[in-house]
XYZ file of N, CA and C in Angstrom:
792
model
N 86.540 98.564 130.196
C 86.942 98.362 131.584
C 85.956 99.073 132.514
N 85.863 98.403 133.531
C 84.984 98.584 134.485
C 84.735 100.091 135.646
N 84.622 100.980 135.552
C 85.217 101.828 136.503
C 84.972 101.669 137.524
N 85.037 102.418 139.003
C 84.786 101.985 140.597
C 83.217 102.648 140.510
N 82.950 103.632 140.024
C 81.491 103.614 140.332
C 80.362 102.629 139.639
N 80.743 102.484 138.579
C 80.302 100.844 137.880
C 80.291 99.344 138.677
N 80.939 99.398 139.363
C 81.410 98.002 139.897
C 80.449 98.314 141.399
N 80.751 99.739 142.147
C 79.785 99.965 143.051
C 78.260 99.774 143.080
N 77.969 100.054 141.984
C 76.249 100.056 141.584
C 76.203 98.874 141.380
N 77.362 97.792 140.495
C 76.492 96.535 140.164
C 76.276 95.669 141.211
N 77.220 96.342 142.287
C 77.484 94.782 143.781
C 76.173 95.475 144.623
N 75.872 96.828 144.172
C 74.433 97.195 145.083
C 73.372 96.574 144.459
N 73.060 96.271 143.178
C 71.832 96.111 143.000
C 72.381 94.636 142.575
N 72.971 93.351 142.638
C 73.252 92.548 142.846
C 72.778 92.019 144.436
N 72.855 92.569 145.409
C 72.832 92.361 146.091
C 71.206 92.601 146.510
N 70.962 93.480 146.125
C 69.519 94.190 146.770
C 68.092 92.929 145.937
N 69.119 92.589 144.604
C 67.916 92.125 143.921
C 67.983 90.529 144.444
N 69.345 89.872 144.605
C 69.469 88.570 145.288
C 68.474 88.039 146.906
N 68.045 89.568 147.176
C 67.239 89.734 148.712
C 65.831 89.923 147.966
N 65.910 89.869 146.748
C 64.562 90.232 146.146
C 63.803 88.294 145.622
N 64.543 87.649 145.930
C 64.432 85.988 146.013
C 63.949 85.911 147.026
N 63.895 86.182 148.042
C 63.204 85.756 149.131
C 62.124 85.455 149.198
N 60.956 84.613 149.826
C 59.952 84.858 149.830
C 58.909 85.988 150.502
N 59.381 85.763 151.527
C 59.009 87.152 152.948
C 59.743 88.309 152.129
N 57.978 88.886 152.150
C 58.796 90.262 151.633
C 59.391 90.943 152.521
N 59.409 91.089 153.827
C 60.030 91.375 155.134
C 61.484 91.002 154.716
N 61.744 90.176 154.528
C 63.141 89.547 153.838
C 63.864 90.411 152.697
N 62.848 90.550 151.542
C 63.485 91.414 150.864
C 63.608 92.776 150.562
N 63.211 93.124 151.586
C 63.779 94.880 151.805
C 65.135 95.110 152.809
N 66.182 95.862 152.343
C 67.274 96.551 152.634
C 67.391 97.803 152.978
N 68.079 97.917 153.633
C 68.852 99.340 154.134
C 69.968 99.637 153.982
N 69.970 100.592 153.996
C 71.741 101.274 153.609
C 72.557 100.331 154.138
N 72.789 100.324 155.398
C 73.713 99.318 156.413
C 74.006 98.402 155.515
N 72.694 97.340 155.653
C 72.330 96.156 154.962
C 73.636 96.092 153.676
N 73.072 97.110 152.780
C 73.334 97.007 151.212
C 75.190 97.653 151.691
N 75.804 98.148 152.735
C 77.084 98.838 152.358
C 77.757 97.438 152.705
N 77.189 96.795 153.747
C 78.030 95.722 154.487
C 78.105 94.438 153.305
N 76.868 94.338 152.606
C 77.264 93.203 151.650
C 78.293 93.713 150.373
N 78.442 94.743 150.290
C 79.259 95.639 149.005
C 80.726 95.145 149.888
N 81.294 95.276 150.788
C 82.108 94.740 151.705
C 82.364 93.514 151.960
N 81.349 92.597 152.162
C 81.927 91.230 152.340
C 81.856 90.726 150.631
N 81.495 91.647 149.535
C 81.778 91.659 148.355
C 83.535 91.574 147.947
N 83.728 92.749 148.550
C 85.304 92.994 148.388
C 86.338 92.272 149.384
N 85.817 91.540 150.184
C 86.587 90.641 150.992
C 86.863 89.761 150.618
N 85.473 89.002 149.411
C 85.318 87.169 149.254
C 86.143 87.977 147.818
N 86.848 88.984 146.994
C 87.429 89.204 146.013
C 89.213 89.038 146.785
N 89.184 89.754 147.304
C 90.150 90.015 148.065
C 90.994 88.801 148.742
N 90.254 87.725 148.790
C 91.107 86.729 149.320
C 91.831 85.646 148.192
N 91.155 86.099 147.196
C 92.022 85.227 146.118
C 92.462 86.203 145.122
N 92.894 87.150 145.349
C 93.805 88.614 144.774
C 94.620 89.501 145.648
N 95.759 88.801 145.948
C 96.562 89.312 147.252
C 95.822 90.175 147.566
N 94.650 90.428 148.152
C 94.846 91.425 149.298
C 93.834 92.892 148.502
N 93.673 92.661 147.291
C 93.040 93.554 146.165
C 91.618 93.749 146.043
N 91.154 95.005 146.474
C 89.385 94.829 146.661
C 89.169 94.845 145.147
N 87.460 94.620 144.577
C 87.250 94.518 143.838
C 87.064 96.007 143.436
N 85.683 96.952 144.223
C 85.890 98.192 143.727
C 86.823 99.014 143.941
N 88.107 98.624 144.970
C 88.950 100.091 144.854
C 88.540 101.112 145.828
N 87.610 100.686 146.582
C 87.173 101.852 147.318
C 87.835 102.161 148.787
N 88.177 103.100 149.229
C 88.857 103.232 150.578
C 87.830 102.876 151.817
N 87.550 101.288 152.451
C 86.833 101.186 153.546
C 87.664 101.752 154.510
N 87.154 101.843 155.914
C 86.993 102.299 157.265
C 86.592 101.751 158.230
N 87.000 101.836 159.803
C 86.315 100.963 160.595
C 85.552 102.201 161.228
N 84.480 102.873 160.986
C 83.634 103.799 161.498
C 82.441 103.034 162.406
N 81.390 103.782 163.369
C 80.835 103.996 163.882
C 80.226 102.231 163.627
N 79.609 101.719 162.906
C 78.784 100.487 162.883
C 79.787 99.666 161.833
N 81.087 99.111 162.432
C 81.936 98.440 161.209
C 82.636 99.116 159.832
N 83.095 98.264 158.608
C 83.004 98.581 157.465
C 81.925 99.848 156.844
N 82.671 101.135 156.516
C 82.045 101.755 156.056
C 83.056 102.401 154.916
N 82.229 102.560 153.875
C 82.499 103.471 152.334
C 81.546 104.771 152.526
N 82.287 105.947 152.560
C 81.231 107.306 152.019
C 80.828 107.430 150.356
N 81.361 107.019 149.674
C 81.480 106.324 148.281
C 80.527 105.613 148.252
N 80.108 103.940 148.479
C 79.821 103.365 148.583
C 78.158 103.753 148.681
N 78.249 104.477 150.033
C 76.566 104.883 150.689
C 76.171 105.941 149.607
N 76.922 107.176 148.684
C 76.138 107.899 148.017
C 75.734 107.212 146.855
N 76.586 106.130 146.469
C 75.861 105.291 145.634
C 74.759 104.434 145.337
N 73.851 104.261 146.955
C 73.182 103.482 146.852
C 71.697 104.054 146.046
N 71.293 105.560 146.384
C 70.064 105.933 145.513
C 69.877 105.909 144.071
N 71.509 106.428 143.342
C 70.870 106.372 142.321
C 71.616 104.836 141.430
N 72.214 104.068 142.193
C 72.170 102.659 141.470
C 70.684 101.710 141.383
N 70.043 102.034 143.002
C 68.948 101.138 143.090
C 67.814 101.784 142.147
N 67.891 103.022 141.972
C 66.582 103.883 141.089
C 67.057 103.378 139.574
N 68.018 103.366 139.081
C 68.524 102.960 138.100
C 67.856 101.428 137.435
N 67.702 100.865 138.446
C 66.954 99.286 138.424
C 65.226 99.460 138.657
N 65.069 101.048 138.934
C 63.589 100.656 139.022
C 62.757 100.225 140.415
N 64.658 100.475 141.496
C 63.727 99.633 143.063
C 62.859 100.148 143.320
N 62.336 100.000 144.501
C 60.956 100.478 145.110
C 61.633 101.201 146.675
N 61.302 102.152 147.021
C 61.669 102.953 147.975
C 60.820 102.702 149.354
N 61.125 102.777 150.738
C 59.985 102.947 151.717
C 60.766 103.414 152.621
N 60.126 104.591 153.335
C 60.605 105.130 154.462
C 59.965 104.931 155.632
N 60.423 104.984 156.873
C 59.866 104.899 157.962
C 60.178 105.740 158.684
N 59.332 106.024 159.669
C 59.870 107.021 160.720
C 60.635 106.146 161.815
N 61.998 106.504 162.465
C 62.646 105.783 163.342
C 62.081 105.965 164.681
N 62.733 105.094 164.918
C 62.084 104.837 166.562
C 62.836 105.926 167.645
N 64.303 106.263 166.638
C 65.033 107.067 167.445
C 65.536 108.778 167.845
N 63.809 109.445 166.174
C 63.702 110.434 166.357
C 64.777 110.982 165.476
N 65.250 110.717 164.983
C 66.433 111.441 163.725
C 65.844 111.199 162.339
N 66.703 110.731 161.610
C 66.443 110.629 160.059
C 65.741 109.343 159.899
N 64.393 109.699 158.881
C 63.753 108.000 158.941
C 64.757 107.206 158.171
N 63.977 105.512 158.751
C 64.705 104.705 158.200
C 64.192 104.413 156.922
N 65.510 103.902 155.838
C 64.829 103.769 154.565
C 65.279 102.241 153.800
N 63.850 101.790 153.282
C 64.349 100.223 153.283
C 64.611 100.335 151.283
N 64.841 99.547 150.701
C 64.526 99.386 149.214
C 64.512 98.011 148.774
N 63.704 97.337 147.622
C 63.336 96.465 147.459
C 62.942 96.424 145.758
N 63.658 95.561 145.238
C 63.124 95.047 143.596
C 63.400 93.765 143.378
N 62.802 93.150 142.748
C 62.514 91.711 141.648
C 63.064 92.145 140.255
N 63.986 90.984 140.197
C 64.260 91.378 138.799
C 65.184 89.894 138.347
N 64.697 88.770 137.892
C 65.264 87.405 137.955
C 66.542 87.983 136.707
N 65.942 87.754 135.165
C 66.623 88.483 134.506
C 67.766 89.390 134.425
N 67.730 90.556 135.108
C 68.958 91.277 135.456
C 69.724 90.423 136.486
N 69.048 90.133 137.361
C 69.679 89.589 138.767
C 71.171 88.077 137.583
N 70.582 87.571 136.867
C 71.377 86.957 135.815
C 72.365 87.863 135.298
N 72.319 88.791 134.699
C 72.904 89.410 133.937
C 73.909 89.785 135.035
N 73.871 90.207 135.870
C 74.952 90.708 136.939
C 76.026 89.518 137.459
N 75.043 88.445 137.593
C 75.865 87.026 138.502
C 77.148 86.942 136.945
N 76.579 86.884 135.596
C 77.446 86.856 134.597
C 78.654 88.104 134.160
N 78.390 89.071 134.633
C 79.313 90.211 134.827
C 80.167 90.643 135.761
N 79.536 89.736 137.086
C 81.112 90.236 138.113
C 81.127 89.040 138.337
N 82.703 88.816 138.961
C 83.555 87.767 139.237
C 83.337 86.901 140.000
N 83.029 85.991 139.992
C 82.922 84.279 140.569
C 83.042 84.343 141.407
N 84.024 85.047 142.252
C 85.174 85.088 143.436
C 84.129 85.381 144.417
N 82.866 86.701 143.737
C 82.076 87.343 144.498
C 80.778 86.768 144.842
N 80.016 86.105 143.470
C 78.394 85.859 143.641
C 78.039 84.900 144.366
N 78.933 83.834 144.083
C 78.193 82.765 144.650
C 78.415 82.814 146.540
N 79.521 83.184 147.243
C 79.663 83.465 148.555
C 78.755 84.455 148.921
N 78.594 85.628 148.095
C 77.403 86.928 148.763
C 76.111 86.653 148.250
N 75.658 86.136 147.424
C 74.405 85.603 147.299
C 73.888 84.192 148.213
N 74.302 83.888 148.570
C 74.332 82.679 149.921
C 74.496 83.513 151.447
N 75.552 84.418 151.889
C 75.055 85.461 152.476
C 74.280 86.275 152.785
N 73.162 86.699 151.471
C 72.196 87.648 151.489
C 71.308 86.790 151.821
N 70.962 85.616 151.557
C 70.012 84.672 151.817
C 69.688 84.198 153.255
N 71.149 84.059 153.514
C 71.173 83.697 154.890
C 70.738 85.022 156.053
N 71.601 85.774 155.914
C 71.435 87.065 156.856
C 70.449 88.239 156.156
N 70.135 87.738 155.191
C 69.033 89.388 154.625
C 68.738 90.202 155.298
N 68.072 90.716 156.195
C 68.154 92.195 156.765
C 68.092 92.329 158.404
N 68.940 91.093 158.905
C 69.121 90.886 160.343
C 70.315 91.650 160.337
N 69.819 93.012 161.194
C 71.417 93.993 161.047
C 72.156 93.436 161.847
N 71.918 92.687 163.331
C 72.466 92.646 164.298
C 73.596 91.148 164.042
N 73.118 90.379 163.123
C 74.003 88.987 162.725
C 74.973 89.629 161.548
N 74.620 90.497 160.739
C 75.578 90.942 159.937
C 76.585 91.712 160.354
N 76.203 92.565 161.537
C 77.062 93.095 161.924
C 78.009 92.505 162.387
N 77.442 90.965 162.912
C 78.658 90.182 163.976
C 79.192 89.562 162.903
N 78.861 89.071 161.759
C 79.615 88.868 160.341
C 80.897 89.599 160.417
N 80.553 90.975 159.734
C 81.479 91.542 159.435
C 82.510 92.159 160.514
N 81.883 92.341 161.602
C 82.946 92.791 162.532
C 83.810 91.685 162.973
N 83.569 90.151 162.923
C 85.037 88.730 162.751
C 85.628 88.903 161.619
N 85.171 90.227 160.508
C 86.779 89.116 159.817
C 87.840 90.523 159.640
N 89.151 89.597 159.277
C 90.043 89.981 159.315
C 90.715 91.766 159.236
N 90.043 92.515 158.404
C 90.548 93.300 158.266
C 89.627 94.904 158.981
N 89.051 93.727 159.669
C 87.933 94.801 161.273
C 88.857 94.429 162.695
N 89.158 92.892 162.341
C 89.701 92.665 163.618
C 91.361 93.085 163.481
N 92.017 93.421 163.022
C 93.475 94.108 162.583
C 93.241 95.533 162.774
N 92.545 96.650 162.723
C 91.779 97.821 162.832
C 91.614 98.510 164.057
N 91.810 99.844 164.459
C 90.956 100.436 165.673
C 89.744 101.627 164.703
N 89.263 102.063 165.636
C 87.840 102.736 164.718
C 88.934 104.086 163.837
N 88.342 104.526 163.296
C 88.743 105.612 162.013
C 89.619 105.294 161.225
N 90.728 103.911 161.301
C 91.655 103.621 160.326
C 90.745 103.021 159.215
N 91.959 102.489 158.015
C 92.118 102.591 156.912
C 91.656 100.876 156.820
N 90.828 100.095 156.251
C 90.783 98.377 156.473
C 92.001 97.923 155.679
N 92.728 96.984 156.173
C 93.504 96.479 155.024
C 93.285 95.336 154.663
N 93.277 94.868 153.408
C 92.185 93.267 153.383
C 93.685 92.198 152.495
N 94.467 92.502 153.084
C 95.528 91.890 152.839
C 96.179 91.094 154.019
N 95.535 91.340 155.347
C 95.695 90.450 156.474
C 95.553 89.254 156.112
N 95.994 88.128 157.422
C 95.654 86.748 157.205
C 94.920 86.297 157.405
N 94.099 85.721 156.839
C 92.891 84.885 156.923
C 92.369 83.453 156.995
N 92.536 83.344 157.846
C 92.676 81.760 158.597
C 91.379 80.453 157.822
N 90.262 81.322 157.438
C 89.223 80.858 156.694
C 89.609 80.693 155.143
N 90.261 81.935 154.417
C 90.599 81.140 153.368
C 91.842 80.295 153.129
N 92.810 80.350 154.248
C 93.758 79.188 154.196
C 93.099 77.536 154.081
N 91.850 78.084 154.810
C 91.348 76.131 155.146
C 90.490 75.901 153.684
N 89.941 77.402 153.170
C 89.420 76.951 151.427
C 90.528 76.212 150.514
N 91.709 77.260 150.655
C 92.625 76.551 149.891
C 93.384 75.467 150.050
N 93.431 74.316 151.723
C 93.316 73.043 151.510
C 92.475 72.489 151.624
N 91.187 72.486 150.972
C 89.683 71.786 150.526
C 90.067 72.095 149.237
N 90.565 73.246 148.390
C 90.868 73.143 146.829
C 92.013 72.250 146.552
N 92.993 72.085 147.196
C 94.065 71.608 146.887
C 93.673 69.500 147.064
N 92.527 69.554 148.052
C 92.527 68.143 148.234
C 91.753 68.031 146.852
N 90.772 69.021 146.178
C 89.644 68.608 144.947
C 90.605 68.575 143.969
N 91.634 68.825 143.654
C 92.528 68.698 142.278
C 93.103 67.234 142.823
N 93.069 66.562 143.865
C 93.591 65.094 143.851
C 93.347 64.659 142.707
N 94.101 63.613 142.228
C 93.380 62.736 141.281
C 92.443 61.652 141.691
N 90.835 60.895 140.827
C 90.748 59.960 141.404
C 90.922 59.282 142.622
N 91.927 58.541 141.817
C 92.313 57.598 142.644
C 93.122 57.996 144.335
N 94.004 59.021 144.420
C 94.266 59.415 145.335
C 92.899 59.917 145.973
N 91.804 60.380 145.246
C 90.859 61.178 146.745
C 89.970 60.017 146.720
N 90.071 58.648 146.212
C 89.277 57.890 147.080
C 89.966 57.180 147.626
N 91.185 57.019 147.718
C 92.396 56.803 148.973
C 92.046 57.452 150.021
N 92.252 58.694 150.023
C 91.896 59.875 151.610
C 90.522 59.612 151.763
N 89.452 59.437 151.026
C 88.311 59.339 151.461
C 88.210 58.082 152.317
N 88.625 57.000 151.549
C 88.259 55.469 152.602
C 89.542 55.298 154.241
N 90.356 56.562 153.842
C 91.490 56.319 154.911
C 90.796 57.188 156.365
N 89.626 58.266 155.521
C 88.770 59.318 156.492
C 87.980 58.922 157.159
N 86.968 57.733 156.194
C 86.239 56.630 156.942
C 86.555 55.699 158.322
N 87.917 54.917 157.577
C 87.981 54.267 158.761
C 88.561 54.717 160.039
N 89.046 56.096 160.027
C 89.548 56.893 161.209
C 88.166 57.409 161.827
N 86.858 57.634 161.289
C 85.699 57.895 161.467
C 84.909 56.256 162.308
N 85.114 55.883 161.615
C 84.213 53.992 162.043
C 85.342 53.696 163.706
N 87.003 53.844 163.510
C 87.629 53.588 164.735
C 86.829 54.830 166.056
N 87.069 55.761 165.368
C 86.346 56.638 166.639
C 84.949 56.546 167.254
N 84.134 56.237 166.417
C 82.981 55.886 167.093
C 83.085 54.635 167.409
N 83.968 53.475 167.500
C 83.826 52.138 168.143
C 84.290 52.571 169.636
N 85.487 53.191 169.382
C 86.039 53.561 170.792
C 84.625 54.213 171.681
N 84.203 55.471 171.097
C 83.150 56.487 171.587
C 81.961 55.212 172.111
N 81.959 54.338 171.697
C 80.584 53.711 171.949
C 80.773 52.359 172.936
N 82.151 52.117 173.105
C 82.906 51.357 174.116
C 82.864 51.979 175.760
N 82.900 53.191 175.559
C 82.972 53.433 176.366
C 81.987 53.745 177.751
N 82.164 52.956 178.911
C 81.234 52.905 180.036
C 80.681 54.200 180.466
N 79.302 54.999 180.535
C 79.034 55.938 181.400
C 78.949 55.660 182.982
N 79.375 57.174 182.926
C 79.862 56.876 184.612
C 78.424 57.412 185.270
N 78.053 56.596 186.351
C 76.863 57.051 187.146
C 77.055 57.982 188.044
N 76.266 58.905 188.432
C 76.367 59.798 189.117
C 75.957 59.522 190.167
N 75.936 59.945 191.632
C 75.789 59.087 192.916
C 75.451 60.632 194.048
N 74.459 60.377 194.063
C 73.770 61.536 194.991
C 74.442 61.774 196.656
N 75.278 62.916 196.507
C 76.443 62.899 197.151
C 75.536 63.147 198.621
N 74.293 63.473 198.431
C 73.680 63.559 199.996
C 72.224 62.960 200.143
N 72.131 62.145 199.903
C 70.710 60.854 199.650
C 69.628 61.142 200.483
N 70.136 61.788 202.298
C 69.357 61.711 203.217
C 69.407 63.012 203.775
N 69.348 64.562 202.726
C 69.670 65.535 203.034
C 68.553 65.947 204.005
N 68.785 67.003 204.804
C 68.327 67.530 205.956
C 67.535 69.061 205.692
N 66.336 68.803 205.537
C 65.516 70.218 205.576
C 65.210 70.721 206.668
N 66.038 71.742 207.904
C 65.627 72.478 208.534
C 66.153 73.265 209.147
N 66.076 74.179 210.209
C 66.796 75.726 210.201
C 67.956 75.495 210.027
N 68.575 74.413 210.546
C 70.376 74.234 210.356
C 70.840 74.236 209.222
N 70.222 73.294 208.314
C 70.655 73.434 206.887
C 70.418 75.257 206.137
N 69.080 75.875 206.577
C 69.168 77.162 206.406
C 70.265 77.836 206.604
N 70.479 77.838 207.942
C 71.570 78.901 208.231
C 73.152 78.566 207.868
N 73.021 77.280 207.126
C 74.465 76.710 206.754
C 74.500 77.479 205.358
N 73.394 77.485 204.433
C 73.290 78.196 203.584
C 73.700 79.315 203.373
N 73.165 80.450 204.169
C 72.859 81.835 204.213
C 74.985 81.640 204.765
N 75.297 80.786 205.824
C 76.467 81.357 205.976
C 77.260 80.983 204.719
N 76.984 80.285 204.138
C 77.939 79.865 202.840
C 77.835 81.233 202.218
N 76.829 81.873 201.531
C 76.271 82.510 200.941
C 77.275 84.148 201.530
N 77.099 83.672 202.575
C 78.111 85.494 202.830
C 79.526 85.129 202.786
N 79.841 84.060 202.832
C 81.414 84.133 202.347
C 81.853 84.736 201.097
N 80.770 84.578 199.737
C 80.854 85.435 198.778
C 81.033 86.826 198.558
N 80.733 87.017 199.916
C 80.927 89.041 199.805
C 79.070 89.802 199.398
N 79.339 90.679 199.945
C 78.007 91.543 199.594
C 77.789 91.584 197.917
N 76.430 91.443 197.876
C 75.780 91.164 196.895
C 75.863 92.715 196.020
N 75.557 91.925 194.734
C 75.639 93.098 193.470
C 75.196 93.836 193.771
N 75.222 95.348 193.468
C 74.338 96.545 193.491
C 73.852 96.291 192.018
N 72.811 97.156 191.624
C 72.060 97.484 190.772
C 72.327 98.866 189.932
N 73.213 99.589 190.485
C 73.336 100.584 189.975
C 74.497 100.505 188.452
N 74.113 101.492 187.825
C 75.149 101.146 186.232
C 76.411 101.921 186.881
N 77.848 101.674 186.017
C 78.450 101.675 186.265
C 79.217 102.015 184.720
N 80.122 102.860 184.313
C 80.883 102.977 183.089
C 81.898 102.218 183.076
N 82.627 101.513 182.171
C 83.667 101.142 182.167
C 84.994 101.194 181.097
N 85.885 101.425 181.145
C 86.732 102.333 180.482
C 88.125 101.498 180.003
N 88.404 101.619 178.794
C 88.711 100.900 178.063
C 90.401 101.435 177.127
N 91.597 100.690 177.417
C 92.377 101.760 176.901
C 92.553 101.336 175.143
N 92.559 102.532 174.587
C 92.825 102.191 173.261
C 92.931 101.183 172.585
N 94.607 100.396 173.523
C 95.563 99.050 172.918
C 94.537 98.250 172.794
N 93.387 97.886 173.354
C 92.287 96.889 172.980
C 92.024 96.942 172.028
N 92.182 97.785 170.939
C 91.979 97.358 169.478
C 93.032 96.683 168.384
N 94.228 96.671 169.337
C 95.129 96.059 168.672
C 95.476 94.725 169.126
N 94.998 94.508 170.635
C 95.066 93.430 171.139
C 95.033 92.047 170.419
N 95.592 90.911 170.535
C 95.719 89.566 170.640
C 93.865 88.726 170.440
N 93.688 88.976 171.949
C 92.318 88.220 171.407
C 91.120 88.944 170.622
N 91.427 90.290 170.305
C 90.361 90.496 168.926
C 90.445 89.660 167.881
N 92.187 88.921 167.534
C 92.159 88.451 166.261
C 92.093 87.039 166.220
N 91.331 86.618 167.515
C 91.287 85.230 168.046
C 92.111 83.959 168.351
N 93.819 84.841 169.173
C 94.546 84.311 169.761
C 94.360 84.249 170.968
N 95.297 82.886 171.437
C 95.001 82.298 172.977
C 96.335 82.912 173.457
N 95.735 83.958 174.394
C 96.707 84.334 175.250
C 97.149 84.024 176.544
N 96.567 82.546 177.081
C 96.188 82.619 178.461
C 97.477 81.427 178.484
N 98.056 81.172 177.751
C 99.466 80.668 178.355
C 100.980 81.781 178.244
């Protein structure tokens, strides 16, 4: 049996080496961030077809930049050294601790791992890593939509047993693939012709011309000053100066974080 620091190292260097496919080597170097957030949407794509059950067990958090494990992050040096990665540091732009990327090739192992953890996980986070590889700023907006960030205010506990509106719609796309046959090429030709009626209608239909509501408009001081008076009915213009703005707590529990319409 698997223990949690076992399962931690394999979804890190699973992950690190799946970014090691890339072609751009720019592509396949990672960072901590990088490597904690895919260990996370690791235990999410587990989590939705195991009531609610991460894969490693580990206590996430909604800290400072999303999903975070302290677990998780001390694991990343000596799982990736373990594989042999390749290390690079940089100095930051922001004067604190450099930044540190890591990077290995390894087709072979990278196999051996997809065959050792669960289905539930590789094929969704290896299509992920591909897609978002080390764009922090799209991963971040990843992980901060789903469910158990948007249920959350910062320092609590994630719970990944919320509802999840994305894998409800997986599980009727699974439920239509167990049709039989003959029933899913029933729904298929019944999808068609609701498809062929809508675009007959869509293509029936007349565009409306637009009609230049002032054909013989008037360029001169009058039209100016009709302007400028329109223009101050709006009220005095923006200042430039910044301004703080202040925010009460309940906004993290709020309605439209979890992408309800509140406006009726």
């Amino acid at each position: 049996m698997q223990t949690k620091i076992e399962k931690i190292d394999m979804l890190l260097q699973f992950a690190l080496l799946a970014a090691g496919e890339e072609d751009d080597r720019f592509d396949r170097q990672l960072g901590p961030i990088h490597l904690i957030k895919y260990v996370y949407l690791a235990d999410l794509h587990y989590s939705q077809s195991h009531q609610g059950k991460t894969f490693t067990g580990v206590d996430w958090r909604f800290y400072h930049f999303g999903a975070w494990s302290e677990t998780v992050h001390s694991r990343i040096e000596p799982a990736l050294k373990a594989i042999k990665a390749s290390q690079y540091k940089f100095e930051s732009d922001f004067g604190k601790d450099d930044w540190v990327r890591w990077e290995a090739q390894d087709g072979k192992r990278l196999q051996d791992l997809s065959e050792k953890l669960p289905l539930a996980i590789t094929g969704k986070l290896k299509r992920q890593v591909h897609q978002y590889t080390k764009n922090t700023t799209e991963l971040l907006h990843l992980t901060y939509g789903t469910p158990p960030l948007l249920n959350a205010a910062p320092n609590e506990y994630l719970d990944f047993s919320v509802e999840d509106v994305d894998a409800q719609a997986g599980e009727s796309d699974l439920r239509i693939s167990s049709l039989s046959n003959k029933k899913t090429k029933t729904f298929k030709k019944n999808m068609q012709e609701l498809r062929s009626l809508y675009q007959k209608k869509h293509s029936q239909r007349k565009r409306k011309k637009l009609v230049n509501p002032a054909p013989n408009s008037r360029q001169d001081d009058v039209l100016e000053k009709g302007i400028r008076w329109l223009e101050s009915l709006s009220g005095e213009e923006f200042s430039e100066e910044k301004i703080v703005a202040e925010f009460d707590e309940d906004v993290w529990k709020s309605l439209t974080r979890k992408g309800h319409d509140v406006s009726g």
